[in-house]
PDB file of C-alpha atoms in Angstrom:
ATOM      1  CA  MET A   4     -88.556 106.094  16.864  1.00  0.00           C
ATOM      2  CA  ALA A   5     -85.168 107.654  17.705  1.00  0.00           C
ATOM      3  CA  ARG A   6     -85.693 110.301  15.022  1.00  0.00           C
ATOM      4  CA  THR A   7     -89.152 111.082  16.402  1.00  0.00           C
ATOM      5  CA  LEU A   8     -87.855 111.429  19.967  1.00  0.00           C
ATOM      6  CA  ARG A   9     -85.016 113.675  18.787  1.00  0.00           C
ATOM      7  CA  ALA A  10     -87.449 115.907  16.906  1.00  0.00           C
ATOM      8  CA  ALA A  11     -89.707 116.044  19.973  1.00  0.00           C
ATOM      9  CA  ALA A  12     -86.803 117.148  22.173  1.00  0.00           C
ATOM     10  CA  ILE A  13     -85.845 119.877  19.692  1.00  0.00           C
ATOM     11  CA  THR A  14     -89.457 121.070  19.602  1.00  0.00           C
ATOM     12  CA  PHE A  15     -89.580 121.428  23.387  1.00  0.00           C
ATOM     13  CA  LEU A  16     -86.166 123.076  23.771  1.00  0.00           C
ATOM     14  CA  ASN A  17     -86.352 125.442  20.823  1.00  0.00           C
ATOM     15  CA  GLY A  18     -90.079 125.993  20.542  1.00  0.00           C
ATOM     16  CA  SER A  19     -91.561 126.018  17.077  1.00  0.00           C
ATOM     17  CA  ALA A  20     -91.857 128.803  14.572  1.00  0.00           C
ATOM     18  CA  GLU A  21     -93.693 126.543  12.173  1.00  0.00           C
ATOM     19  CA  PRO A  22     -97.182 127.978  11.515  1.00  0.00           C
ATOM     20  CA  SER A  23    -100.204 125.783  11.324  1.00  0.00           C
ATOM     21  CA  PRO A  24    -100.974 124.620   7.784  1.00  0.00           C
ATOM     22  CA  TRP A  25    -104.556 125.853   8.148  1.00  0.00           C
ATOM     23  CA  ALA A  26    -103.535 129.352   9.267  1.00  0.00           C
ATOM     24  CA  ARG A  27    -104.623 132.195   6.945  1.00  0.00           C
ATOM     25  CA  SER A  28    -102.521 135.183   6.051  1.00  0.00           C
ATOM     26  CA  ASP A  29    -104.934 137.453   7.944  1.00  0.00           C
ATOM     27  CA  SER A  30    -105.051 135.288  11.078  1.00  0.00           C
ATOM     28  CA  PRO A  31    -103.752 136.655  14.418  1.00  0.00           C
ATOM     29  CA  VAL A  32    -100.973 134.086  14.286  1.00  0.00           C
ATOM     30  CA  LEU A  33     -99.366 135.572  11.165  1.00  0.00           C
ATOM     31  CA  LEU A  34     -99.010 139.272  11.981  1.00  0.00           C
ATOM     32  CA  ARG A  35     -96.490 141.525  10.323  1.00  0.00           C
ATOM     33  CA  VAL A  36     -93.858 142.493  12.865  1.00  0.00           C
ATOM     34  CA  SER A  37     -90.722 144.588  12.811  1.00  0.00           C
ATOM     35  CA  LYS A  38     -87.201 143.181  13.040  1.00  0.00           C
ATOM     36  CA  PRO A  39     -86.784 144.005  16.777  1.00  0.00           C
ATOM     37  CA  MET A  40     -90.031 142.184  17.505  1.00  0.00           C
ATOM     38  CA  VAL A  41     -88.875 139.192  15.478  1.00  0.00           C
ATOM     39  CA  ALA A  42     -85.583 139.138  17.363  1.00  0.00           C
ATOM     40  CA  HIS A  43     -87.442 139.266  20.664  1.00  0.00           C
ATOM     41  CA  ALA A  44     -89.709 136.414  19.554  1.00  0.00           C
ATOM     42  CA  GLU A  45     -86.714 134.330  18.490  1.00  0.00           C
ATOM     43  CA  ASP A  46     -85.106 134.948  21.889  1.00  0.00           C
ATOM     44  CA  ARG A  47     -88.245 133.704  23.643  1.00  0.00           C
ATOM     45  CA  GLN A  48     -88.410 130.637  21.401  1.00  0.00           C
ATOM     46  CA  SER A  49     -84.846 129.740  22.371  1.00  0.00           C
ATOM     47  CA  ARG A  50     -86.054 129.073  25.915  1.00  0.00           C
ATOM     48  CA  PRO A  51     -87.821 125.859  26.920  1.00  0.00           C
ATOM     49  CA  ASP A  52     -91.601 126.237  27.039  1.00  0.00           C
ATOM     50  CA  ILE A  53     -92.384 125.141  30.590  1.00  0.00           C
ATOM     51  CA  ALA A  54     -96.120 125.489  29.931  1.00  0.00           C
ATOM     52  CA  LEU A  55     -95.817 122.892  27.175  1.00  0.00           C
ATOM     53  CA  LEU A  56     -93.880 120.572  29.483  1.00  0.00           C
ATOM     54  CA  LEU A  57     -96.513 120.887  32.228  1.00  0.00           C
ATOM     55  CA  PHE A  58     -99.286 120.254  29.698  1.00  0.00           C
ATOM     56  CA  LEU A  59     -97.610 117.050  28.530  1.00  0.00           C
ATOM     57  CA  LEU A  60     -97.110 115.958  32.141  1.00  0.00           C
ATOM     58  CA  LEU A  61    -100.745 116.581  33.068  1.00  0.00           C
ATOM     59  CA  ASN A  62    -101.869 114.415  30.144  1.00  0.00           C
ATOM     60  CA  ALA A  63     -99.508 111.667  31.285  1.00  0.00           C
ATOM     61  CA  THR A  64    -100.907 112.047  34.810  1.00  0.00           C
ATOM     62  CA  LEU A  65    -104.463 111.788  33.497  1.00  0.00           C
ATOM     63  CA  ILE A  66    -103.626 108.456  31.848  1.00  0.00           C
ATOM     64  CA  LEU A  67    -101.117 106.849  34.228  1.00  0.00           C
ATOM     65  CA  ARG A  68    -102.861 107.893  37.499  1.00  0.00           C
ATOM     66  CA  PRO A  69     -99.750 108.120  39.738  1.00  0.00           C
ATOM     67  CA  GLY A  70    -101.960 108.838  42.747  1.00  0.00           C
ATOM     68  CA  GLU A  71    -103.407 105.335  42.420  1.00  0.00           C
ATOM     69  CA  MET A  72    -100.096 103.644  41.675  1.00  0.00           C
ATOM     70  CA  VAL A  73     -98.321 105.147  44.690  1.00  0.00           C
ATOM     71  CA  PRO A  74    -100.497 105.268  47.844  1.00  0.00           C
ATOM     72  CA  ASP A  75     -98.378 108.062  49.341  1.00  0.00           C
ATOM     73  CA  LEU A  76     -99.414 110.317  46.439  1.00  0.00           C
ATOM     74  CA  ALA A  77    -103.128 109.604  46.767  1.00  0.00           C
ATOM     75  CA  GLU A  78    -103.828 112.894  48.559  1.00  0.00           C
ATOM     76  CA  VAL A  79    -101.576 115.018  46.342  1.00  0.00           C
ATOM     77  CA  PRO A  80    -103.561 116.939  43.666  1.00  0.00           C
ATOM     78  CA  ILE A  81    -100.989 116.293  40.955  1.00  0.00           C
ATOM     79  CA  TYR A  82    -103.276 116.961  37.994  1.00  0.00           C
ATOM     80  CA  GLU A  83    -104.680 120.159  39.498  1.00  0.00           C
ATOM     81  CA  LEU A  84    -101.206 121.517  40.299  1.00  0.00           C
ATOM     82  CA  LEU A  85     -99.959 120.802  36.791  1.00  0.00           C
ATOM     83  CA  ILE A  86    -102.905 122.374  34.983  1.00  0.00           C
ATOM     84  CA  VAL A  87    -102.911 125.456  37.234  1.00  0.00           C
ATOM     85  CA  GLY A  88     -99.169 125.893  36.702  1.00  0.00           C
ATOM     86  CA  ALA A  89     -99.535 125.512  32.938  1.00  0.00           C
ATOM     87  CA  CYS A  90    -102.398 128.024  32.865  1.00  0.00           C
ATOM     88  CA  LEU A  91    -100.399 130.570  34.865  1.00  0.00           C
ATOM     89  CA  LEU A  92     -97.424 130.278  32.531  1.00  0.00           C
ATOM     90  CA  ALA A  93     -99.598 130.438  29.406  1.00  0.00           C
ATOM     91  CA  HIS A  94    -102.225 132.883  30.680  1.00  0.00           C
ATOM     92  CA  ARG A  95    -101.435 135.531  28.059  1.00  0.00           C
ATOM     93  CA  ARG A  96    -101.821 133.029  25.243  1.00  0.00           C
ATOM     94  CA  ILE A  97    -105.093 131.830  26.786  1.00  0.00           C
ATOM     95  CA  LEU A  98    -106.525 135.346  27.172  1.00  0.00           C
ATOM     96  CA  ARG A  99    -105.473 136.182  23.623  1.00  0.00           C
ATOM     97  CA  GLN A 100    -107.965 133.608  22.364  1.00  0.00           C
ATOM     98  CA  PHE A 101    -110.830 135.784  23.614  1.00  0.00           C
ATOM     99  CA  SER A 102    -109.857 138.768  21.465  1.00  0.00           C
ATOM    100  CA  TRP A 103    -112.268 139.728  18.710  1.00  0.00           C
ATOM    101  CA  ARG A 104    -109.698 138.949  16.025  1.00  0.00           C
ATOM    102  CA  ALA A 105    -109.063 135.470  17.431  1.00  0.00           C
ATOM    103  CA  MET A 106    -112.774 134.793  17.826  1.00  0.00           C
ATOM    104  CA  THR A 107    -113.503 135.678  14.202  1.00  0.00           C
ATOM    105  CA  TRP A 108    -110.568 133.586  13.006  1.00  0.00           C
ATOM    106  CA  GLN A 109    -111.429 130.607  15.211  1.00  0.00           C
ATOM    107  CA  PRO A 110    -115.161 130.792  16.078  1.00  0.00           C
ATOM    108  CA  VAL A 111    -115.188 127.258  17.487  1.00  0.00           C
ATOM    109  CA  THR A 112    -113.826 128.735  20.735  1.00  0.00           C
ATOM    110  CA  LEU A 113    -116.948 130.876  21.071  1.00  0.00           C
ATOM    111  CA  CYS A 114    -119.032 127.758  20.443  1.00  0.00           C
ATOM    112  CA  VAL A 115    -117.245 125.852  23.223  1.00  0.00           C
ATOM    113  CA  VAL A 116    -117.784 128.742  25.646  1.00  0.00           C
ATOM    114  CA  GLY A 117    -121.453 128.779  24.665  1.00  0.00           C
ATOM    115  CA  LEU A 118    -121.733 125.094  25.496  1.00  0.00           C
ATOM    116  CA  LEU A 119    -120.789 125.936  29.087  1.00  0.00           C
ATOM    117  CA  PHE A 120    -123.812 128.207  29.425  1.00  0.00           C
ATOM    118  CA  ALA A 121    -126.006 125.683  27.610  1.00  0.00           C
ATOM    119  CA  ALA A 122    -124.983 122.917  30.026  1.00  0.00           C
ATOM    120  CA  VAL A 123    -125.855 125.080  33.027  1.00  0.00           C
ATOM    121  CA  MET A 124    -129.086 126.517  31.623  1.00  0.00           C
ATOM    122  CA  SER A 125    -130.398 123.080  30.654  1.00  0.00           C
ATOM    123  CA  HIS A 126    -130.628 122.282  34.377  1.00  0.00           C
ATOM    124  CA  LEU A 127    -131.605 125.753  35.599  1.00  0.00           C
ATOM    125  CA  THR A 128    -134.713 125.698  33.413  1.00  0.00           C
ATOM    126  CA  HIS A 129    -135.881 122.764  35.533  1.00  0.00           C
ATOM    127  CA  VAL A 130    -134.698 124.478  38.759  1.00  0.00           C
ATOM    128  CA  TYR A 131    -132.222 121.630  39.269  1.00  0.00           C
ATOM    129  CA  LEU A 132    -129.571 123.697  41.056  1.00  0.00           C
ATOM    130  CA  SER A 133    -127.249 120.915  42.193  1.00  0.00           C
ATOM    131  CA  ALA A 134    -127.115 119.399  38.708  1.00  0.00           C
ATOM    132  CA  ALA A 135    -126.489 122.845  37.209  1.00  0.00           C
ATOM    133  CA  LYS A 136    -123.560 123.349  39.565  1.00  0.00           C
ATOM    134  CA  ASP A 137    -122.090 119.920  38.838  1.00  0.00           C
ATOM    135  CA  ALA A 138    -122.486 120.327  35.084  1.00  0.00           C
ATOM    136  CA  GLY A 139    -120.981 123.809  35.181  1.00  0.00           C
ATOM    137  CA  VAL A 140    -117.936 122.743  37.177  1.00  0.00           C
ATOM    138  CA  LEU A 141    -117.375 119.655  35.047  1.00  0.00           C
ATOM    139  CA  PHE A 142    -117.634 121.473  31.726  1.00  0.00           C
ATOM    140  CA  PHE A 143    -115.576 124.403  33.022  1.00  0.00           C
ATOM    141  CA  LYS A 144    -112.693 121.982  33.584  1.00  0.00           C
ATOM    142  CA  THR A 145    -113.118 120.783  30.014  1.00  0.00           C
ATOM    143  CA  LEU A 146    -113.112 124.392  28.790  1.00  0.00           C
ATOM    144  CA  ILE A 147    -109.878 125.149  30.660  1.00  0.00           C
ATOM    145  CA  TYR A 148    -108.213 122.093  29.121  1.00  0.00           C
ATOM    146  CA  TYR A 149    -109.435 123.116  25.652  1.00  0.00           C
ATOM    147  CA  LEU A 150    -108.092 126.663  25.982  1.00  0.00           C
ATOM    148  CA  LEU A 151    -104.775 125.419  27.343  1.00  0.00           C
ATOM    149  CA  PHE A 152    -104.497 122.947  24.481  1.00  0.00           C
ATOM    150  CA  LEU A 153    -104.957 125.719  21.911  1.00  0.00           C
ATOM    151  CA  ALA A 154    -102.488 127.932  23.760  1.00  0.00           C
ATOM    152  CA  VAL A 155     -99.564 125.510  23.872  1.00  0.00           C
ATOM    153  CA  ILE A 156    -100.222 123.130  20.956  1.00  0.00           C
ATOM    154  CA  ASN A 157     -99.958 125.808  18.283  1.00  0.00           C
ATOM    155  CA  SER A 158     -97.946 124.071  15.555  1.00  0.00           C
ATOM    156  CA  VAL A 159     -97.728 120.781  13.712  1.00  0.00           C
ATOM    157  CA  ALA A 160     -94.478 119.909  15.492  1.00  0.00           C
ATOM    158  CA  ARG A 161     -96.065 120.410  18.901  1.00  0.00           C
ATOM    159  CA  LEU A 162     -99.100 118.390  17.884  1.00  0.00           C
ATOM    160  CA  ARG A 163     -96.786 115.516  16.980  1.00  0.00           C
ATOM    161  CA  LEU A 164     -95.045 115.881  20.338  1.00  0.00           C
ATOM    162  CA  PHE A 165     -98.411 115.810  22.125  1.00  0.00           C
ATOM    163  CA  LEU A 166     -99.532 112.688  20.266  1.00  0.00           C
ATOM    164  CA  LEU A 167     -96.204 111.016  21.023  1.00  0.00           C
ATOM    165  CA  ALA A 168     -96.552 111.785  24.750  1.00  0.00           C
ATOM    166  CA  VAL A 169    -100.109 110.429  24.823  1.00  0.00           C
ATOM    167  CA  ALA A 170     -99.050 107.285  22.957  1.00  0.00           C
ATOM    168  CA  LEU A 171     -96.126 106.639  25.326  1.00  0.00           C
ATOM    169  CA  ALA A 172     -98.247 107.174  28.453  1.00  0.00           C
ATOM    170  CA  SER A 173    -101.028 104.975  27.081  1.00  0.00           C
ATOM    171  CA  SER A 174     -98.585 102.239  26.114  1.00  0.00           C
ATOM    172  CA  GLY A 175     -97.052 102.368  29.585  1.00  0.00           C
ATOM    173  CA  LEU A 176    -100.402 101.896  31.327  1.00  0.00           C
ATOM    174  CA  VAL A 177    -101.489  99.140  28.939  1.00  0.00           C
ATOM    175  CA  THR A 178     -98.169  97.335  29.474  1.00  0.00           C
ATOM    176  CA  LEU A 179     -98.609  97.404  33.263  1.00  0.00           C
ATOM    177  CA  CYS A 180    -102.202  96.154  33.037  1.00  0.00           C
ATOM    178  CA  LEU A 181    -101.229  93.407  30.608  1.00  0.00           C
ATOM    179  CA  ALA A 182     -98.377  92.273  32.868  1.00  0.00           C
ATOM    180  CA  ASP A 183    -100.805  92.054  35.795  1.00  0.00           C
ATOM    181  CA  TYR A 184    -103.394  90.269  33.636  1.00  0.00           C
ATOM    182  CA  GLN A 185    -100.846  87.632  32.609  1.00  0.00           C
ATOM    183  CA  GLY A 186     -99.787  87.142  36.241  1.00  0.00           C
ATOM    184  CA  TRP A 187     -96.244  88.379  35.743  1.00  0.00           C
ATOM    185  CA  VAL A 188     -96.682  91.050  38.433  1.00  0.00           C
ATOM    186  CA  ASP A 189     -99.282  91.779  41.105  1.00  0.00           C
ATOM    187  CA  LEU A 190    -100.332  95.425  40.953  1.00  0.00           C
ATOM    188  CA  PRO A 191    -102.656  96.506  43.783  1.00  0.00           C
ATOM    189  CA  PHE A 192    -104.230  99.298  41.731  1.00  0.00           C
ATOM    190  CA  VAL A 193    -105.437  96.949  38.971  1.00  0.00           C
ATOM    191  CA  ASN A 194    -108.343  94.565  39.619  1.00  0.00           C
ATOM    192  CA  HIS A 195    -109.546  92.521  36.679  1.00  0.00           C
ATOM    193  CA  VAL A 196    -113.172  91.486  36.421  1.00  0.00           C
ATOM    194  CA  VAL A 197    -114.452  87.912  36.186  1.00  0.00           C
ATOM    195  CA  GLU A 198    -117.664  87.550  34.195  1.00  0.00           C
ATOM    196  CA  LEU A 199    -119.964  84.619  33.514  1.00  0.00           C
ATOM    197  CA  ASP A 200    -119.713  83.499  29.897  1.00  0.00           C
ATOM    198  CA  GLY A 201    -122.339  80.784  29.635  1.00  0.00           C
ATOM    199  CA  VAL A 202    -122.057  77.155  30.703  1.00  0.00           C
ATOM    200  CA  THR A 203    -120.078  74.177  29.448  1.00  0.00           C
ATOM    201  CA  LEU A 204    -121.479  70.911  28.074  1.00  0.00           C
ATOM    202  CA  THR A 205    -121.322  69.486  31.598  1.00  0.00           C
ATOM    203  CA  ASN A 206    -123.490  72.355  32.852  1.00  0.00           C
ATOM    204  CA  GLU A 207    -120.611  74.058  34.656  1.00  0.00           C
ATOM    205  CA  ALA A 208    -120.294  77.820  34.791  1.00  0.00           C
ATOM    206  CA  GLN A 209    -117.821  79.118  32.259  1.00  0.00           C
ATOM    207  CA  ARG A 210    -116.102  82.303  33.342  1.00  0.00           C
ATOM    208  CA  VAL A 211    -113.829  84.704  31.531  1.00  0.00           C
ATOM    209  CA  VAL A 212    -111.390  87.215  33.008  1.00  0.00           C
ATOM    210  CA  ARG A 213    -111.502  90.637  31.348  1.00  0.00           C
ATOM    211  CA  MET A 214    -108.569  93.004  31.666  1.00  0.00           C
ATOM    212  CA  ARG A 215    -109.162  96.300  33.399  1.00  0.00           C
ATOM    213  CA  GLY A 216    -107.063  99.416  33.753  1.00  0.00           C
ATOM    214  CA  ALA A 217    -106.667 101.978  36.508  1.00  0.00           C
ATOM    215  CA  GLY A 218    -108.735 105.042  37.324  1.00  0.00           C
ATOM    216  CA  ILE A 219    -110.916 106.199  34.459  1.00  0.00           C
ATOM    217  CA  PHE A 220    -109.880 103.086  32.507  1.00  0.00           C
ATOM    218  CA  SER A 221    -111.152 100.606  35.091  1.00  0.00           C
ATOM    219  CA  ASP A 222    -113.852  99.432  32.696  1.00  0.00           C
ATOM    220  CA  PRO A 223    -112.676  96.727  30.240  1.00  0.00           C
ATOM    221  CA  ASN A 224    -114.254  98.647  27.367  1.00  0.00           C
ATOM    222  CA  ASP A 225    -112.388 101.824  28.319  1.00  0.00           C
ATOM    223  CA  ILE A 226    -108.995 100.111  28.456  1.00  0.00           C
ATOM    224  CA  SER A 227    -109.812  98.665  25.033  1.00  0.00           C
ATOM    225  CA  LEU A 228    -110.385 102.177  23.702  1.00  0.00           C
ATOM    226  CA  LEU A 229    -107.053 103.244  25.188  1.00  0.00           C
ATOM    227  CA  ILE A 230    -105.308 100.364  23.418  1.00  0.00           C
ATOM    228  CA  VAL A 231    -106.832 101.457  20.107  1.00  0.00           C
ATOM    229  CA  ALA A 232    -105.895 105.109  20.726  1.00  0.00           C
ATOM    230  CA  ALA A 233    -102.304 104.224  21.619  1.00  0.00           C
ATOM    231  CA  GLY A 234    -101.966 102.212  18.429  1.00  0.00           C
TER     232      GLY A 234
END
């Protein structure tokens, strides 16, 4: 674990010049550049990538839900501020994905963009304007996250760092929910559900308490999926 954390810190501080193993020699990632351009790229990689840091923080925010843990932060749009900041810092890398060269090398991006129009048109064909708006806004947020992911998670080392951050955030939330479930602490943002589980031999109701999480993991099945993902 210590070796993994040390490698993650080096990845954030020094960037990563390690190309993706699936990158082709003719891909836009592996362009032939002159020595001054290489020196300039190495100078940029020596600086911390703040966009990567903000992206990791917004994923931790999505899982841990600090606005629900701390009532004073309930009205603060933490996730929105983080993703907007990350997009502003990585906007050139995001726009580069819409170049013709990038589209031909990675056509799945064009497919994801097409899904946005498909989601909207599926409701417009039935003149369901409110549903078209809701579907468009919802999928547009997903598209922004997808483009930001491709922009900042561009190497194997960064992918490992991303998975480590998700695992740590997930483990933290599961630990808090488990502590509340066992009665060790009383967390106001976690409310477990009591369900009827048949009757006993004496015809008494038999109930079972199912552990719940916070926010989008408030369903017992969803917190179970988070436990599996964190493992």
